[in-house]
XYZ file of N, CA and C in Angstrom:
474
model
N -75.664 59.592 -98.584
C -76.896 59.000 -98.501
C -77.891 59.407 -99.462
N -77.843 60.680 -99.904
C -78.826 61.161 -100.927
C -78.745 60.606 -102.237
N -77.463 60.192 -102.565
C -77.268 59.585 -103.835
C -77.930 58.195 -103.892
N -78.055 57.431 -102.838
C -78.673 56.189 -102.727
C -80.273 56.370 -102.755
N -80.661 57.368 -102.238
C -82.164 57.516 -102.127
C -82.843 57.884 -103.526
N -82.055 58.676 -104.323
C -82.727 59.147 -105.544
C -83.024 57.969 -106.461
N -82.084 57.072 -106.725
C -82.408 55.837 -107.583
C -83.493 54.953 -106.961
N -83.579 54.805 -105.668
C -84.485 53.933 -105.018
C -85.979 54.792 -105.181
N -85.913 56.043 -104.945
C -87.238 56.824 -105.232
C -87.723 56.723 -106.674
N -86.860 56.780 -107.666
C -87.140 56.753 -109.034
C -87.639 55.234 -109.274
N -87.110 54.251 -108.763
C -87.576 52.851 -108.915
C -88.933 52.758 -108.325
N -89.192 53.120 -107.110
C -90.552 53.119 -106.509
C -91.526 53.875 -107.366
N -91.258 55.036 -107.820
C -92.125 55.883 -108.607
C -92.557 55.060 -109.948
N -91.479 54.561 -110.552
C -91.854 53.809 -111.918
C -92.706 52.579 -111.556
N -92.318 51.826 -110.493
C -93.126 50.636 -110.328
C -94.392 50.840 -109.734
N -94.598 51.918 -109.005
C -95.848 52.249 -108.420
C -96.803 52.810 -109.510
N -96.267 53.402 -110.574
C -97.017 53.927 -111.666
C -97.426 52.907 -112.777
N -96.997 51.644 -112.515
C -97.457 50.698 -113.366
C -96.196 50.064 -114.199
N -94.977 50.584 -113.873
C -93.852 49.973 -114.632
C -93.861 50.460 -116.124
N -93.103 49.657 -116.798
C -92.891 49.949 -118.227
C -94.120 49.662 -119.171
N -94.132 50.141 -120.246
C -95.152 49.924 -121.223
C -95.313 48.428 -121.661
N -94.058 47.824 -121.722
C -94.011 46.449 -122.058
C -94.596 45.567 -120.908
N -94.312 45.962 -119.709
C -94.860 45.248 -118.537
C -96.435 45.420 -118.527
N -96.866 46.713 -118.688
C -98.307 46.854 -118.712
C -99.027 46.091 -119.772
N -98.460 46.056 -120.890
C -99.016 45.360 -122.131
C -99.085 43.840 -121.796
N -97.982 43.275 -121.059
C -98.011 41.840 -120.869
C -99.126 41.615 -119.703
N -99.309 42.488 -118.829
C -100.298 42.296 -117.809
C -101.689 42.314 -118.478
N -101.855 43.029 -119.634
C -103.212 43.200 -120.273
C -103.375 41.938 -121.151
N -102.438 41.000 -121.303
C -102.591 39.763 -122.086
C -101.901 39.816 -123.386
N -101.295 40.819 -123.836
C -100.545 40.895 -125.018
C -99.320 40.015 -124.842
N -99.089 39.136 -125.645
C -97.965 38.258 -125.567
C -96.737 38.918 -126.109
N -96.879 39.713 -127.195
C -95.633 40.470 -127.730
C -96.143 41.932 -127.839
N -95.617 42.820 -126.856
C -96.006 44.100 -126.904
C -95.700 44.818 -128.278
N -94.606 44.454 -128.952
C -94.413 45.050 -130.211
C -95.379 44.729 -131.276
N -96.275 43.755 -131.099
C -97.287 43.273 -131.928
C -98.575 44.061 -131.638
N -98.524 45.005 -130.698
C -99.745 45.719 -130.333
C -100.311 46.560 -131.539
N -101.631 46.528 -131.654
C -102.172 47.261 -132.832
C -101.867 48.730 -132.891
N -101.319 49.153 -133.984
C -100.962 50.573 -134.127
C -102.177 51.412 -134.083
N -101.958 52.680 -133.745
C -103.025 53.642 -133.668
C -103.137 54.433 -134.899
N -102.094 54.560 -135.721
C -102.043 55.479 -136.925
C -101.361 54.799 -138.045
N -101.473 55.366 -139.240
C -100.669 54.760 -140.307
C -99.226 54.863 -140.078
N -98.459 53.880 -140.501
C -97.085 53.837 -140.369
C -96.466 54.748 -141.345
N -95.332 55.393 -140.965
C -94.511 56.328 -141.898
C -93.266 55.682 -142.129
N -92.603 55.743 -143.299
C -91.401 55.401 -143.600
C -90.611 56.493 -144.154
N -89.356 56.725 -144.024
C -88.552 57.797 -144.707
C -87.039 57.282 -144.738
N -86.231 58.083 -145.355
C -84.877 57.769 -145.399
C -84.091 58.634 -144.425
N -83.055 57.932 -143.859
C -82.144 58.650 -142.999
C -80.634 58.271 -143.395
N -79.773 59.180 -143.071
C -78.312 58.870 -143.260
C -77.882 57.990 -142.173
N -77.030 57.144 -142.580
C -76.441 56.158 -141.584
C -74.930 55.870 -142.047
N -74.363 55.086 -141.246
C -72.905 54.597 -141.544
C -72.827 53.767 -142.800
N -74.028 53.222 -143.244
C -73.999 52.431 -144.462
C -74.689 53.027 -145.520
N -74.966 54.361 -145.523
C -75.658 55.033 -146.582
C -77.081 55.381 -146.063
N -77.970 55.879 -146.969
C -79.379 56.138 -146.716
C -80.094 54.927 -146.536
N -80.816 54.892 -145.390
C -81.698 53.622 -145.045
C -83.035 54.001 -144.620
N -83.908 53.037 -144.739
C -85.250 53.258 -144.394
C -85.520 53.151 -142.976
N -86.253 54.260 -142.414
C -86.527 54.208 -140.851
C -87.913 54.505 -140.671
N -88.443 54.291 -139.554
C -89.822 54.633 -139.182
C -90.003 56.065 -138.795
N -91.065 56.578 -138.332
C -91.312 57.957 -137.972
C -90.561 58.441 -136.746
N -89.971 57.489 -135.951
C -89.126 57.786 -134.854
C -87.655 57.628 -135.175
N -87.309 57.384 -136.351
C -85.876 57.195 -136.802
C -85.220 55.892 -136.469
N -86.039 54.911 -136.182
C -85.612 53.606 -135.972
C -85.463 52.816 -137.245
N -84.305 52.150 -137.355
C -83.939 51.360 -138.550
C -85.002 50.289 -138.807
N -85.295 50.129 -140.130
C -86.217 49.141 -140.574
C -85.417 48.105 -141.355
N -85.805 46.795 -141.134
C -84.952 45.732 -141.725
C -85.809 44.744 -142.636
N -85.158 44.158 -143.500
C -85.761 43.052 -144.331
C -85.083 41.697 -143.839
N -85.847 40.695 -144.104
C -85.503 39.325 -143.691
C -85.416 38.461 -145.067
N -84.183 37.930 -145.371
C -84.053 37.275 -146.668
C -84.917 35.950 -146.711
N -85.412 35.467 -145.622
C -86.186 34.280 -145.692
C -87.636 34.528 -146.130
N -88.103 35.763 -146.100
C -89.330 36.207 -146.604
C -89.577 36.043 -148.148
N -90.604 35.671 -148.595
C -90.799 35.438 -150.065
C -92.004 36.060 -150.426
N -92.046 36.732 -151.631
C -93.165 37.353 -152.389
C -93.927 38.219 -151.464
N -93.271 39.008 -150.709
C -93.889 40.067 -149.767
C -94.607 39.350 -148.617
N -94.322 38.153 -148.383
C -94.972 37.440 -147.229
C -93.941 37.110 -146.077
N -94.330 37.410 -144.885
C -93.511 37.256 -143.756
C -93.283 35.747 -143.378
N -92.073 35.304 -143.069
C -91.757 34.036 -142.645
C -91.335 34.218 -141.181
N -91.550 35.223 -140.654
C -91.106 35.610 -139.146
C -92.317 35.628 -138.117
N -92.384 34.619 -137.333
C -93.393 34.496 -136.412
C -92.944 33.920 -135.072
N -93.735 33.999 -134.015
C -93.551 33.521 -132.727
C -92.165 34.064 -132.134
N -91.216 33.250 -131.861
C -90.001 33.784 -131.266
C -89.238 34.679 -132.169
N -89.294 34.408 -133.438
C -88.688 35.339 -134.376
C -89.348 36.842 -134.318
N -90.665 36.927 -134.230
C -91.352 38.181 -134.267
C -91.159 38.920 -132.891
N -90.752 38.109 -131.840
C -90.309 38.824 -130.620
C -89.029 39.548 -130.719
N -88.065 38.760 -131.330
C -86.754 39.349 -131.576
C -86.800 40.488 -132.677
N -87.545 40.353 -133.676
C -87.652 41.108 -134.827
C -89.186 41.557 -135.086
N -89.678 42.571 -134.173
C -91.012 42.847 -134.294
C -91.420 43.427 -135.627
N -92.407 42.910 -136.308
C -92.955 43.356 -137.537
C -93.328 44.816 -137.485
N -93.161 45.667 -138.491
C -93.573 46.955 -138.567
C -95.032 47.054 -138.984
N -95.881 47.279 -138.148
C -97.305 47.192 -138.413
C -97.995 48.561 -138.561
N -98.992 48.569 -139.296
C -99.756 49.829 -139.502
C -101.248 49.673 -139.435
N -101.916 50.752 -139.229
C -103.333 50.923 -139.216
C -103.650 51.845 -140.307
N -104.168 51.344 -141.426
C -104.400 52.251 -142.604
C -103.227 52.118 -143.528
N -103.296 52.862 -144.546
C -102.231 52.837 -145.601
C -100.990 53.548 -145.163
N -99.833 52.818 -145.183
C -98.566 53.509 -144.731
C -98.280 54.686 -145.613
N -97.355 55.581 -145.182
C -96.906 56.708 -145.894
C -95.495 56.866 -146.012
N -95.138 57.246 -147.394
C -93.651 57.360 -147.687
C -93.372 58.828 -147.549
N -92.298 59.187 -146.920
C -91.817 60.734 -146.767
C -90.296 60.776 -146.915
N -89.803 61.882 -147.145
C -88.356 62.307 -147.091
C -87.543 61.177 -147.779
N -87.866 61.014 -149.167
C -87.021 60.165 -149.931
C -87.417 58.773 -150.163
N -88.299 58.364 -149.370
C -88.902 56.897 -149.547
C -89.875 56.972 -150.627
N -89.951 55.881 -151.356
C -90.702 55.735 -152.744
C -92.104 55.348 -152.391
N -93.171 56.113 -152.625
C -94.515 55.634 -152.390
C -94.891 54.451 -153.205
N -94.378 54.316 -154.539
C -94.756 53.163 -155.279
C -94.140 51.838 -154.826
N -93.251 51.804 -153.852
C -92.695 50.688 -153.338
C -93.366 50.265 -152.020
N -94.289 51.072 -151.530
C -94.871 50.835 -150.223
C -96.280 50.064 -150.362
N -96.390 49.027 -149.696
C -97.678 48.218 -149.699
C -97.772 47.621 -148.313
N -98.720 46.685 -148.085
C -98.939 45.986 -146.910
C -99.208 44.515 -147.157
N -99.181 43.705 -146.160
C -99.543 42.322 -146.150
C -100.097 41.951 -144.777
N -101.236 41.273 -144.842
C -101.895 40.739 -143.700
C -101.200 39.546 -143.119
N -100.764 39.632 -141.868
C -100.014 38.552 -141.095
C -101.062 37.568 -140.678
N -100.564 36.294 -140.637
C -101.363 35.169 -140.112
C -101.624 35.295 -138.617
N -100.787 35.957 -137.869
C -100.914 36.179 -136.529
C -101.702 37.439 -136.044
N -102.224 38.062 -137.131
C -102.910 39.288 -136.846
C -102.175 40.582 -137.202
N -102.769 41.595 -137.615
C -102.142 42.839 -137.950
C -101.717 43.019 -139.418
N -101.504 44.142 -139.837
C -101.086 44.522 -141.150
C -99.743 45.026 -141.127
N -98.793 44.259 -141.784
C -97.364 44.567 -141.789
C -97.046 45.535 -143.097
N -96.181 46.413 -142.846
C -95.697 47.239 -143.905
C -94.702 46.598 -144.746
N -94.859 46.727 -146.089
C -93.995 46.041 -147.025
C -93.328 47.185 -147.934
N -91.868 47.069 -148.145
C -91.296 48.115 -149.036
C -90.636 47.322 -150.026
N -90.940 47.538 -151.349
C -90.412 46.700 -152.375
C -91.148 45.350 -152.286
N -90.451 44.296 -152.175
C -91.005 43.034 -151.859
C -90.757 42.505 -150.475
N -90.232 43.445 -149.583
C -89.881 42.978 -148.295
C -90.701 43.543 -147.180
N -91.260 42.594 -146.355
C -92.029 42.957 -145.092
C -90.974 43.637 -144.252
N -91.271 44.635 -143.523
C -90.407 45.395 -142.565
C -90.449 45.065 -141.244
N -89.285 45.101 -140.479
C -89.193 44.764 -139.063
C -88.276 45.818 -138.411
N -88.450 45.861 -137.118
C -87.534 46.462 -136.129
C -86.654 45.352 -135.580
N -85.550 45.700 -134.860
C -84.831 44.818 -134.097
C -84.820 45.112 -132.730
N -85.086 44.246 -131.849
C -85.254 44.434 -130.419
C -84.039 45.013 -129.663
N -82.867 44.817 -130.299
C -81.600 45.402 -129.637
C -81.294 46.816 -130.128
N -82.030 47.326 -131.097
C -81.875 48.692 -131.428
C -82.547 49.540 -130.444
N -81.946 50.427 -129.736
C -82.504 51.218 -128.622
C -82.716 52.613 -128.924
N -82.062 53.211 -129.879
C -82.290 54.586 -130.243
C -82.155 54.810 -131.672
N -82.667 55.928 -132.275
C -82.534 56.240 -133.626
C -81.143 56.012 -134.112
N -80.898 55.480 -135.260
C -79.511 55.314 -135.815
C -78.942 54.116 -135.498
N -79.494 53.311 -134.583
C -78.836 51.925 -134.175
C -78.952 51.036 -135.403
N -77.961 50.191 -135.691
C -78.025 49.313 -136.788
C -77.627 47.878 -136.335
N -77.847 47.542 -135.035
C -77.394 46.327 -134.478
C -77.865 45.091 -135.156
N -78.947 45.117 -135.874
C -79.468 44.082 -136.691
C -78.976 43.895 -138.080
N -78.198 44.906 -138.624
C -77.786 44.903 -139.952
C -76.735 43.770 -140.193
N -76.845 42.957 -141.319
C -75.933 41.980 -141.658
C -75.855 40.859 -140.524
N -77.013 40.476 -139.967
C -77.039 39.550 -138.911
C -77.790 38.266 -139.372
N -77.326 37.045 -139.018
C -77.995 35.853 -139.369
C -78.725 35.378 -138.177
N -80.023 35.229 -138.256
C -80.839 34.670 -137.127
C -82.098 34.110 -137.803
N -82.579 33.036 -137.253
C -83.888 32.409 -137.630
C -83.746 31.872 -139.133
N -82.507 31.464 -139.544
C -82.426 30.823 -140.783
C -82.072 31.662 -141.993
N -81.806 32.887 -141.666
C -81.542 33.796 -142.908
C -80.900 35.090 -142.435
N -80.424 35.963 -143.402
C -79.739 37.281 -143.162
C -80.892 38.287 -142.967
N -80.485 39.335 -142.132
C -81.325 40.445 -141.904
C -80.462 41.649 -142.356
N -81.004 42.687 -143.048
C -80.392 43.843 -143.491
C -81.176 45.070 -143.330
N -80.579 46.227 -143.173
C -81.279 47.544 -143.233
C -81.780 47.717 -144.686
N -82.679 48.489 -144.960
C -83.234 48.603 -146.385
C -82.917 50.003 -146.966
N -82.526 49.898 -148.241
C -82.180 51.234 -148.910
C -83.317 51.798 -149.635
N -83.233 52.993 -150.306
C -84.350 53.662 -150.996
C -84.909 52.814 -152.056
N -84.172 51.911 -152.665
C -84.664 51.095 -153.802
C -85.467 49.826 -153.315
N -85.425 49.541 -151.933
C -86.122 48.473 -151.474
C -85.235 47.202 -151.510
N -83.854 47.421 -151.514
C -82.898 46.250 -151.402
C -82.098 46.426 -150.093
N -81.332 45.382 -149.874
C -80.501 45.460 -148.636
C -79.420 46.540 -148.868
N -79.192 47.278 -147.788
C -78.247 48.377 -147.796
C -76.896 47.658 -147.720
N -75.782 48.409 -148.189
C -74.537 47.866 -148.182
C -73.576 48.881 -147.470
């Protein structure tokens, strides 16, 4: 009986405290919680992975490029941006631990926010990546083009 009560108690505690951050954001009118305004400058750095050194955010989550993007401008909006949340920044992004500062810039999105750009590619997360090191979006075709993790030179990782 105790084993059944613990999950139920945890569920009640989570739901009575307001649920998940995504749920709270949606209640506050944010259509896409991943598009929430960041509170600090974004950071990018390199991390080892099964496909070599790749660009990750300050939490170690993989950053991706979208081959449909052109000239540093995002082609990913609406449903695409829900699946592939743009990596947004407040202020100038920072390059650390092997990332090249001269490749790091930003672009203003038409749906609001400032997206981090590395090389000529706006950067994104993938909604199915759940923990640092996940690469579930690498070499995936969605929304009319391929998605890839990004290497130190600002190209698709192999």
